[in-house]
Short mmCIF file of C-alpha atoms in Angstrom, two decimals:
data_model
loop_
_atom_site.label_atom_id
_atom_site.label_comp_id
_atom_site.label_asym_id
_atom_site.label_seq_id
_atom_site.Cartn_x
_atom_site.Cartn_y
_atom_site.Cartn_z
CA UNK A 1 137.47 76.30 167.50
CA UNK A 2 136.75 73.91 164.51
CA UNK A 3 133.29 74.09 162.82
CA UNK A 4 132.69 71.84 159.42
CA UNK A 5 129.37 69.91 157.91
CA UNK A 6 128.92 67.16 156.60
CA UNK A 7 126.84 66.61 153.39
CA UNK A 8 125.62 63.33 152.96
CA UNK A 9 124.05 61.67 149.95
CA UNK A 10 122.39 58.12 148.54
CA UNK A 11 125.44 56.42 146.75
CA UNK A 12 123.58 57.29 143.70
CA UNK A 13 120.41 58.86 142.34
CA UNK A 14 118.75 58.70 139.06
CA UNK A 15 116.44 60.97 137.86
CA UNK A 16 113.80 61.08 134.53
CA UNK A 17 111.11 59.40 133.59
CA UNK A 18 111.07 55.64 132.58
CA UNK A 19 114.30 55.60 135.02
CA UNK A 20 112.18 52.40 136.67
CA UNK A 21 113.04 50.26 133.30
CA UNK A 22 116.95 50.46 134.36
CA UNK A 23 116.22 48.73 137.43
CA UNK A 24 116.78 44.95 135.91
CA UNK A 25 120.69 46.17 135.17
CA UNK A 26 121.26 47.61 138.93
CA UNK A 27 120.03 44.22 140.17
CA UNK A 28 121.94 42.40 137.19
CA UNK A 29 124.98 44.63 138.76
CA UNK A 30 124.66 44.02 142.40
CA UNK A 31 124.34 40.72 141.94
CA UNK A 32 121.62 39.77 143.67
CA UNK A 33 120.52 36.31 144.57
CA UNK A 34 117.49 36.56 146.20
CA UNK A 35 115.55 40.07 146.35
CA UNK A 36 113.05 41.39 148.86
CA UNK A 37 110.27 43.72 147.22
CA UNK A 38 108.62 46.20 149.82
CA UNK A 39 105.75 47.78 148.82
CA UNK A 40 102.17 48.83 150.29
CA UNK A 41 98.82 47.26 150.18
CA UNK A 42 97.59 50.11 148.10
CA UNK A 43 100.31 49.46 145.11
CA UNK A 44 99.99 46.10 145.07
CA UNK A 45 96.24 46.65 144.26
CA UNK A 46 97.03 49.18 141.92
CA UNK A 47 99.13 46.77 139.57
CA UNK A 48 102.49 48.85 140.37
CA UNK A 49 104.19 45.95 142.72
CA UNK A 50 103.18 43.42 139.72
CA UNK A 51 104.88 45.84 137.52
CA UNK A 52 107.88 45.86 138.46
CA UNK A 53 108.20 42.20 139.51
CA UNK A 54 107.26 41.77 135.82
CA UNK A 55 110.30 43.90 135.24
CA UNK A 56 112.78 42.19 137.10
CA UNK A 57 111.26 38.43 135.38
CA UNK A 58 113.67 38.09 132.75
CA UNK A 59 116.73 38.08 135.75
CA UNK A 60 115.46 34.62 136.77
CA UNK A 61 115.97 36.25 140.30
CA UNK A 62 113.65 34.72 143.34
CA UNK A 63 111.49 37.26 144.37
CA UNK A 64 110.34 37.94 148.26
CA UNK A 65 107.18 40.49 148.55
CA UNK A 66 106.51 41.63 152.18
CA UNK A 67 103.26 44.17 151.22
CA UNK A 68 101.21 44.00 154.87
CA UNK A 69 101.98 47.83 154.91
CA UNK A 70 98.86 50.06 155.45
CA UNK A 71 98.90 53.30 156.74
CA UNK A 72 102.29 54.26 158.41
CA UNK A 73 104.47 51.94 160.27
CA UNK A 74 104.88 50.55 163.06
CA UNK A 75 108.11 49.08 164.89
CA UNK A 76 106.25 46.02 165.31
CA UNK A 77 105.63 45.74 161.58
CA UNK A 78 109.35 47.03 161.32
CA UNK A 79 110.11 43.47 163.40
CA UNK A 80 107.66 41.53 161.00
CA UNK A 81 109.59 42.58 157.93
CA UNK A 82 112.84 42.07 159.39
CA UNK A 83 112.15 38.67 160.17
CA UNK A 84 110.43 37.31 157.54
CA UNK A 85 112.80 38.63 154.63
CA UNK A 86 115.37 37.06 156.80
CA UNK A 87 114.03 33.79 156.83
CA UNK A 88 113.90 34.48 153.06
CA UNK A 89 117.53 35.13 153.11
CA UNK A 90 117.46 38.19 150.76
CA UNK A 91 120.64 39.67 149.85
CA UNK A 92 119.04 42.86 148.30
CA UNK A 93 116.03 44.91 149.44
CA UNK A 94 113.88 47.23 146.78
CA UNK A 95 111.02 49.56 148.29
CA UNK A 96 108.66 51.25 146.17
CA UNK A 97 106.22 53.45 147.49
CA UNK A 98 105.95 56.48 149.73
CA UNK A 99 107.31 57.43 152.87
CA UNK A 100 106.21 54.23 154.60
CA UNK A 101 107.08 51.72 152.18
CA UNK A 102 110.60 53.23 151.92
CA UNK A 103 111.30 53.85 155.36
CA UNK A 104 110.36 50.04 155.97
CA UNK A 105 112.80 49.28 152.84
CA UNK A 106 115.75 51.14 154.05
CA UNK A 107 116.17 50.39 158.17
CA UNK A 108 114.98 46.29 156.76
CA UNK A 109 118.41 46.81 154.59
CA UNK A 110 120.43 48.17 157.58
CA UNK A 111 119.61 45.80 160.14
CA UNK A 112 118.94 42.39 158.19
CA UNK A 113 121.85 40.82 158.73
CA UNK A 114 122.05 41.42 162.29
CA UNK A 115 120.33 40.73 165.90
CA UNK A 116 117.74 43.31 165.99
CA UNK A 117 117.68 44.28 169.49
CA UNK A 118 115.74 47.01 171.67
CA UNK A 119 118.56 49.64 171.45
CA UNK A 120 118.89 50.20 167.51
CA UNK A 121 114.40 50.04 167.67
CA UNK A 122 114.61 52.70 170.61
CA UNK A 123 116.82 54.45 168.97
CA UNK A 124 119.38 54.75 171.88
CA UNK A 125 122.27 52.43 169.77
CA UNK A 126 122.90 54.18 166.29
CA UNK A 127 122.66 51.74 163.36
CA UNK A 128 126.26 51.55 162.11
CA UNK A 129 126.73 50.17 158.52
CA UNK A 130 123.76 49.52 155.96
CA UNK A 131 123.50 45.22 156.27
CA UNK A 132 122.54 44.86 151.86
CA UNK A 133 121.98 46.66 149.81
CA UNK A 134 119.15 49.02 149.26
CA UNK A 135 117.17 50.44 146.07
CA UNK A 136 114.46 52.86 146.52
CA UNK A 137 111.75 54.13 144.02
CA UNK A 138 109.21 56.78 145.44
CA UNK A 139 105.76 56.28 144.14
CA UNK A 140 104.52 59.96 145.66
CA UNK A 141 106.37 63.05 145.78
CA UNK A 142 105.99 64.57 149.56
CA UNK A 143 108.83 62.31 152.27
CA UNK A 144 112.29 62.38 150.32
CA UNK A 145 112.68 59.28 152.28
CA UNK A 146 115.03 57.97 149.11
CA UNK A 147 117.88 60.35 150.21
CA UNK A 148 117.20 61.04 153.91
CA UNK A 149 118.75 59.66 156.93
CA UNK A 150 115.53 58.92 158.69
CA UNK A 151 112.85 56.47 159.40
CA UNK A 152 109.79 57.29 161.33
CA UNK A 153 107.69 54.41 162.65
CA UNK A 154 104.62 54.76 165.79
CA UNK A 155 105.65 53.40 169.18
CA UNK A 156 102.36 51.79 169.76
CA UNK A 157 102.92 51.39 173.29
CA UNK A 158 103.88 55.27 174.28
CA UNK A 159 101.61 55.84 171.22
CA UNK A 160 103.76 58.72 169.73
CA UNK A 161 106.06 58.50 166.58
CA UNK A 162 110.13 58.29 167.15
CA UNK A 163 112.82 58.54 164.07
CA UNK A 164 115.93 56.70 163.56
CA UNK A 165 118.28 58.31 161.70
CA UNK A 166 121.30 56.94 160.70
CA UNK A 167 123.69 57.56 157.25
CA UNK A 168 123.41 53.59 157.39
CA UNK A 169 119.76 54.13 155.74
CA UNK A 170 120.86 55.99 153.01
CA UNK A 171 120.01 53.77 149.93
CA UNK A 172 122.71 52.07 147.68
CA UNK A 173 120.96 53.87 144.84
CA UNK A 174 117.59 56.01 144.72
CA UNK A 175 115.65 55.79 141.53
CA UNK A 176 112.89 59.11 140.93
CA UNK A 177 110.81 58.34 138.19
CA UNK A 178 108.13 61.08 138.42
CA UNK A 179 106.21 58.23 135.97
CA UNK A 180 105.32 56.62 139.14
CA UNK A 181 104.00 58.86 140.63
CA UNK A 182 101.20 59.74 138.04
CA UNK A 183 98.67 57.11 139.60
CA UNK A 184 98.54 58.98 143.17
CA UNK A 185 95.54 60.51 144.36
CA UNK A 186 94.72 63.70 144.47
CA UNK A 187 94.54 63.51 148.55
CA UNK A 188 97.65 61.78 148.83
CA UNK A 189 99.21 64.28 146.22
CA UNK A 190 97.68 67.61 147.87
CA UNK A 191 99.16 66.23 151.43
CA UNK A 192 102.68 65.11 150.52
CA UNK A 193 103.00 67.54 148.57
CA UNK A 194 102.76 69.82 151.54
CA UNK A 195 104.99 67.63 153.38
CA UNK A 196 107.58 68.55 150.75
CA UNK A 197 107.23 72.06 151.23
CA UNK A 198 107.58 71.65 154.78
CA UNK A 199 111.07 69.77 154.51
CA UNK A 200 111.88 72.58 152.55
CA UNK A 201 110.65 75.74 154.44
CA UNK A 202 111.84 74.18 158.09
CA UNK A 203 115.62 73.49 156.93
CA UNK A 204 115.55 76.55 155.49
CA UNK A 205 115.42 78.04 158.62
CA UNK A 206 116.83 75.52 160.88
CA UNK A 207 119.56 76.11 163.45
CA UNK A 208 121.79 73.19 161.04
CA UNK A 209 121.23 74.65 157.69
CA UNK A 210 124.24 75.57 156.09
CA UNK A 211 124.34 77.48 152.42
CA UNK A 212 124.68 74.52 150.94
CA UNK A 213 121.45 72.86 152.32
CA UNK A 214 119.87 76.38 151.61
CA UNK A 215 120.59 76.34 147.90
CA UNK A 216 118.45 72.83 147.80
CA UNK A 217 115.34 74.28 150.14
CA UNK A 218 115.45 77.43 148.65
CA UNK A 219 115.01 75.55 144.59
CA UNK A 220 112.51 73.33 146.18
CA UNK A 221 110.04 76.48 147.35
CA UNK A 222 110.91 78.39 143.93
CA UNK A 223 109.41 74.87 142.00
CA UNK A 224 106.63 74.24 144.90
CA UNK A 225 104.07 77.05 143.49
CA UNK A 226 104.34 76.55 139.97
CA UNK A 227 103.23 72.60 140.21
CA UNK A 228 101.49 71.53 143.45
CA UNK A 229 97.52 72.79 142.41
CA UNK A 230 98.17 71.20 138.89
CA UNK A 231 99.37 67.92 140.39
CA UNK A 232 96.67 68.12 142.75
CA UNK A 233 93.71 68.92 140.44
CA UNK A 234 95.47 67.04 136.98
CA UNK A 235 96.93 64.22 138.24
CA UNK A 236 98.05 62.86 134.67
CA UNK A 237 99.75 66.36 134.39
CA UNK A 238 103.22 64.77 133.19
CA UNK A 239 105.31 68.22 134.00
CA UNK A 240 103.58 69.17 137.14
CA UNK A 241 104.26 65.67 138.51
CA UNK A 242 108.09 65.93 137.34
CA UNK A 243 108.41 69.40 138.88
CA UNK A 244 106.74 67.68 142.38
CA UNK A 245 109.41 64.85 142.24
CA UNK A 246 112.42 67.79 141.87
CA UNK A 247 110.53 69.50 145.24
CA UNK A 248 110.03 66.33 146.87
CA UNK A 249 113.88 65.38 145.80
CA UNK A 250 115.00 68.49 146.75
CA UNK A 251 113.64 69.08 149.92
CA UNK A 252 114.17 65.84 151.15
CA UNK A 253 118.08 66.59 150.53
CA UNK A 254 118.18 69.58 152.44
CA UNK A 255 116.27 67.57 155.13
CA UNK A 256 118.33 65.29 155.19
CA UNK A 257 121.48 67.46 156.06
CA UNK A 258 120.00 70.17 158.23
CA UNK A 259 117.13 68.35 159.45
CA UNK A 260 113.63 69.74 160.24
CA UNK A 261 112.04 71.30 163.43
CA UNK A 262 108.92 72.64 165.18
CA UNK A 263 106.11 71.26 162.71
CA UNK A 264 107.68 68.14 162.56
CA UNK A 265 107.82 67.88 166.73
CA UNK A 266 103.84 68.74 166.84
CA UNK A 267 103.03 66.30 164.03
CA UNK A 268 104.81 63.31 165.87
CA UNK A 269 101.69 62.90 168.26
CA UNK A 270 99.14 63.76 166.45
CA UNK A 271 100.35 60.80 164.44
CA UNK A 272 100.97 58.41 167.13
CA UNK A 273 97.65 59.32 168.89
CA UNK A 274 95.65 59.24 166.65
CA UNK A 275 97.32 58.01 163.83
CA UNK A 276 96.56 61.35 161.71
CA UNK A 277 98.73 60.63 158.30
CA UNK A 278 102.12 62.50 158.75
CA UNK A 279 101.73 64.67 155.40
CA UNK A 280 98.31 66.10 156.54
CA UNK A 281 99.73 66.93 159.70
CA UNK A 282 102.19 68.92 158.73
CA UNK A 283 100.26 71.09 156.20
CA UNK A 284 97.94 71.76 158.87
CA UNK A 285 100.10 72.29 161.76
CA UNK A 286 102.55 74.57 159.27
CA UNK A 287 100.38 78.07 159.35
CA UNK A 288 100.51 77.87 162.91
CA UNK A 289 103.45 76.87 163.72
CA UNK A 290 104.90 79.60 161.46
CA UNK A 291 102.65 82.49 163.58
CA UNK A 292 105.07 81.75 166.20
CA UNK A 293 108.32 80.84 165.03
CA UNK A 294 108.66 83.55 162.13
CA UNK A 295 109.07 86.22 164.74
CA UNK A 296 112.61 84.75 165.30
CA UNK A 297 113.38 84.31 161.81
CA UNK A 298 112.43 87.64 159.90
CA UNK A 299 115.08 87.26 157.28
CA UNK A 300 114.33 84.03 155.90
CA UNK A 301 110.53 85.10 155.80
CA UNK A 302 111.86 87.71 153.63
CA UNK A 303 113.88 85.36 151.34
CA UNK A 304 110.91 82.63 151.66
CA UNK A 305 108.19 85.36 150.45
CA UNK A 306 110.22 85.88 147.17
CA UNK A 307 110.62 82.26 146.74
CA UNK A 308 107.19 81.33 146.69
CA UNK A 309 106.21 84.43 145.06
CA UNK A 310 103.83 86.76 146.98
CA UNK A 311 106.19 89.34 147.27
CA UNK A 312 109.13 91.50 147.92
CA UNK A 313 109.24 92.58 151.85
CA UNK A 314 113.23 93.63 152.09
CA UNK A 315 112.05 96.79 152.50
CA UNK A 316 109.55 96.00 155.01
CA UNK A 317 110.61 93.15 156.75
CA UNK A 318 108.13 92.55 159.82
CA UNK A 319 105.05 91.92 156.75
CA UNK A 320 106.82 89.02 155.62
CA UNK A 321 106.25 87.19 158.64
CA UNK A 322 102.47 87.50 157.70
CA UNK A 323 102.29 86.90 154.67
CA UNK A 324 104.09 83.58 154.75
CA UNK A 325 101.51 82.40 156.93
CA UNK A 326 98.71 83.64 155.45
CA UNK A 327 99.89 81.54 152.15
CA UNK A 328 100.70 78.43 154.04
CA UNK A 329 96.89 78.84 155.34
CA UNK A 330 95.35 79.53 152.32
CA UNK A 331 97.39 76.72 150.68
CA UNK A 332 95.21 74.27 152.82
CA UNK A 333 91.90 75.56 151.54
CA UNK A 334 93.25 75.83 147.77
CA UNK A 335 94.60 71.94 148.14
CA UNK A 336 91.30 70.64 149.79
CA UNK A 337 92.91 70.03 153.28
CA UNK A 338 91.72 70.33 156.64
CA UNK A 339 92.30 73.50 158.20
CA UNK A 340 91.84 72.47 162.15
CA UNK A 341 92.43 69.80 164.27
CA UNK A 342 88.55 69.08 165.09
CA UNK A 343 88.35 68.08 161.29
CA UNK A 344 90.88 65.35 162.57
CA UNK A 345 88.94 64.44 165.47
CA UNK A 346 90.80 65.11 168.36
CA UNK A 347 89.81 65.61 171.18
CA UNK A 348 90.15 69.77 172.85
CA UNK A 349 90.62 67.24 176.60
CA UNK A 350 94.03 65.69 174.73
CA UNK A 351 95.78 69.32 174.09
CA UNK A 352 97.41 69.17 176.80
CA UNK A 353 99.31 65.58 176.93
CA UNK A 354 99.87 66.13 172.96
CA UNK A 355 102.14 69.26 174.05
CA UNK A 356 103.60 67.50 177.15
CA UNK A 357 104.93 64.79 174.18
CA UNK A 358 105.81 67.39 171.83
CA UNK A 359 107.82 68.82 173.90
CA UNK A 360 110.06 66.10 174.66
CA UNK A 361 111.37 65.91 170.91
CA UNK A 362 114.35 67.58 171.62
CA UNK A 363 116.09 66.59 168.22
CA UNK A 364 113.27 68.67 166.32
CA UNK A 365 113.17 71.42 168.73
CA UNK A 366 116.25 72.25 169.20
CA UNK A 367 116.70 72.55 165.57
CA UNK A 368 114.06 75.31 165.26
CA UNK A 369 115.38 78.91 166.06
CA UNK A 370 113.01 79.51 168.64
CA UNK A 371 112.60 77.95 172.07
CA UNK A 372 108.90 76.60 172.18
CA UNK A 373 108.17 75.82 176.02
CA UNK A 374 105.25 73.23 176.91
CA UNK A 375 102.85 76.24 177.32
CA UNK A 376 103.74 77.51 173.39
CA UNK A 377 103.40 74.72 172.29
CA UNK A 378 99.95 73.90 173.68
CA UNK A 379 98.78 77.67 172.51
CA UNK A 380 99.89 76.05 168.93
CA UNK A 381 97.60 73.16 169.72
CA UNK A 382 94.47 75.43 170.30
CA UNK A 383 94.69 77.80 167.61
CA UNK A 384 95.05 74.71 165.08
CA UNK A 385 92.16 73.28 166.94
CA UNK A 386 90.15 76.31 166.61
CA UNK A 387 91.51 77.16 162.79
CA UNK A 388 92.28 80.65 163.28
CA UNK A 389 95.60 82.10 163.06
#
């Protein structure tokens, strides 16, 4: 029997602050002739799309904003992009921003050049080869989406969230400038921030990891402690925010490679219900998802307590379990994030369909060492409803 992994990786990443400024000389490099700038409604306001346009001036290279990105996406808006950068005939895409922004940036790159059709949107035909090329700059420090494999983006009409994943959206080259990411709101900051942890904590544990995706997950939780609350509650904290953009980086490699599970699964409809934003959704769903799946997993609770400092339980393994979750919980309080699902507004009525969809997400829960049924997962559901572990 053969067994091997495969590692995969952005064909380069830069990493520091001011990294931004060496953007001009990738573009000078590539060779673009036309580029296509993807960015969010939010930046744009905030002077950070104009910034780096101003950047890229003294190229003389036409520039091509697409910025009708609020919220996360859809694959409608995915269509919109697609199309109208096409008509633009770009021959290089940059996305700056979060998650959305980037995941917009990077499957607009891969399919581009060709017929967009239902299978690669559904998900059912795997995107091949990466169309142009691709340059991503994270503006928050929570998805990774500069070095994953993944897009996410809400199926309106089933109204739940579906990923594509593909080594075709790995970026030409991924620039982290932790600079960019001073301007984010504390909100924002408190609930990607989270989501980082939670890249890092479920491919820890998942069924794919392999020691070398540990060794990334394992540096991310070490850094996560010592940086989230002071990038939460001092934004223009220069260190804390470089130490989030190694957790965020991090993470989002081991993601990547051995994927994510259980929280993810429950988060999808919650998100493409009710359109609760995918970082808050995982921080709260985390605690309680944890409750159930840590029974399965007692060693890496172990290993994860020491990590995140709040103990040493190799002596007394079946604490650990406990303890985990009782620091993922009181993380949410500490960070200023809701703690149950009625915060959210959903409806007790909608538990049930939310699990029947949950369950379906077979790619996320078979990654997760423990076999959640419909029924767990709808106990999940009510205990994050209620708040109580």
């Amino acid at each position: 029997m053969t067994m091997y992994h495969d590692f995969k990786m952005p064909e380069n990443v830069r990493f520091g602050v001011g990294a931004h400024k060496s953007l001009p000389d990738e573009v000078r490099r590539i060779g673009a002739r036309k580029i296509g700038l993807i960015s969010d409604k939010g930046l744009e306001k905030a002077g950070v799309v104009d910034k780096i346009k101003n950047l890229l001036e003294s190229l003389a290279v036409p520039i091509a904003t697409f910025t009708d990105i609020q919220g996360e996406p859809s694959f409608s808006l995915l269509r919109n992009t697609i199309d109208h950068l096409k008509q633009e005939e770009c021959d290089l895409i940059i996305g700056i921003g979060g998650g959305s922004a980037m995941d917009v940036a990077k499957t607009t790159a891969a399919l581009i050049p060709i017929e967009v059709d239902t299978d690669y949107i559904s998900g059912t035909k795997v995107i091949e080869t990466r169309g142009i090329p691709c340059i991503l700059l994270p503006t928050t420090s929570g998805t990774g989406a500069e070095v994953t494999m993944n897009a996410i983006f809400a199926d309106e009409e089933r109204e739940v969230k579906r990923g594509l994943v593909s080594p075709a959206l790995l970026p030409t080259l991924a620039i982290v400038d932790p600079s960019l990411t001073l301007s984010c709101p504390p909100k924002v900051t408190a609930a990607s921030g989270v989501d980082a942890f939670t890249h890092a904590i479920e491919s820890y544990i998942a069924v794919k990891a392999t020691p070398l995706t540990k060794i990334y997950a394992e540096k991310a939780m070490k850094l996560f402690p010592n940086y989230i609350t002071k990038a939460v509650h001092h934004g223009n904290d220069l260190e804390a925010r470089i130490g989030m953009s190694w957790v965020s980086h991090l993470a989002g490699v081991s993601l990547a490679n051995a994927g994510v599970g259980a929280v993810h699964a429950l988060s999808y409809p919650l998100g493409g219900k009710y359109h609760i934003e995918h970082g808050v959704a995982n921080a709260l769903l985390m605690p309680y998802v944890f409750d159930v799946i840590g029974k399965t997993c007692m060693a890496e609770m172990v290993d994860i307590a020491t990590l995140i400092g709040i103990g040493d339980y190799s002596n007394r393994p079946f604490e650990a379990q406990g303890a985990v979750v009782n620091y993922l919980y009181h993380l949410l309080h500490d960070l200023d994030l809701p703690i149950s699902l009625q915060e959210l507004g959903i409806k007790e009525q909608d538990l049930p369909q939310l699990a029947v969809e949950a369950s379906k997400i077979d790619r996320l829960l078979l990654n997760t060492p423990n076999k959640l049924t419909e029924q767990k997962i709808l106990n999940i559901y009510q205990k994050a409803f209620n708040g109580k572990i």
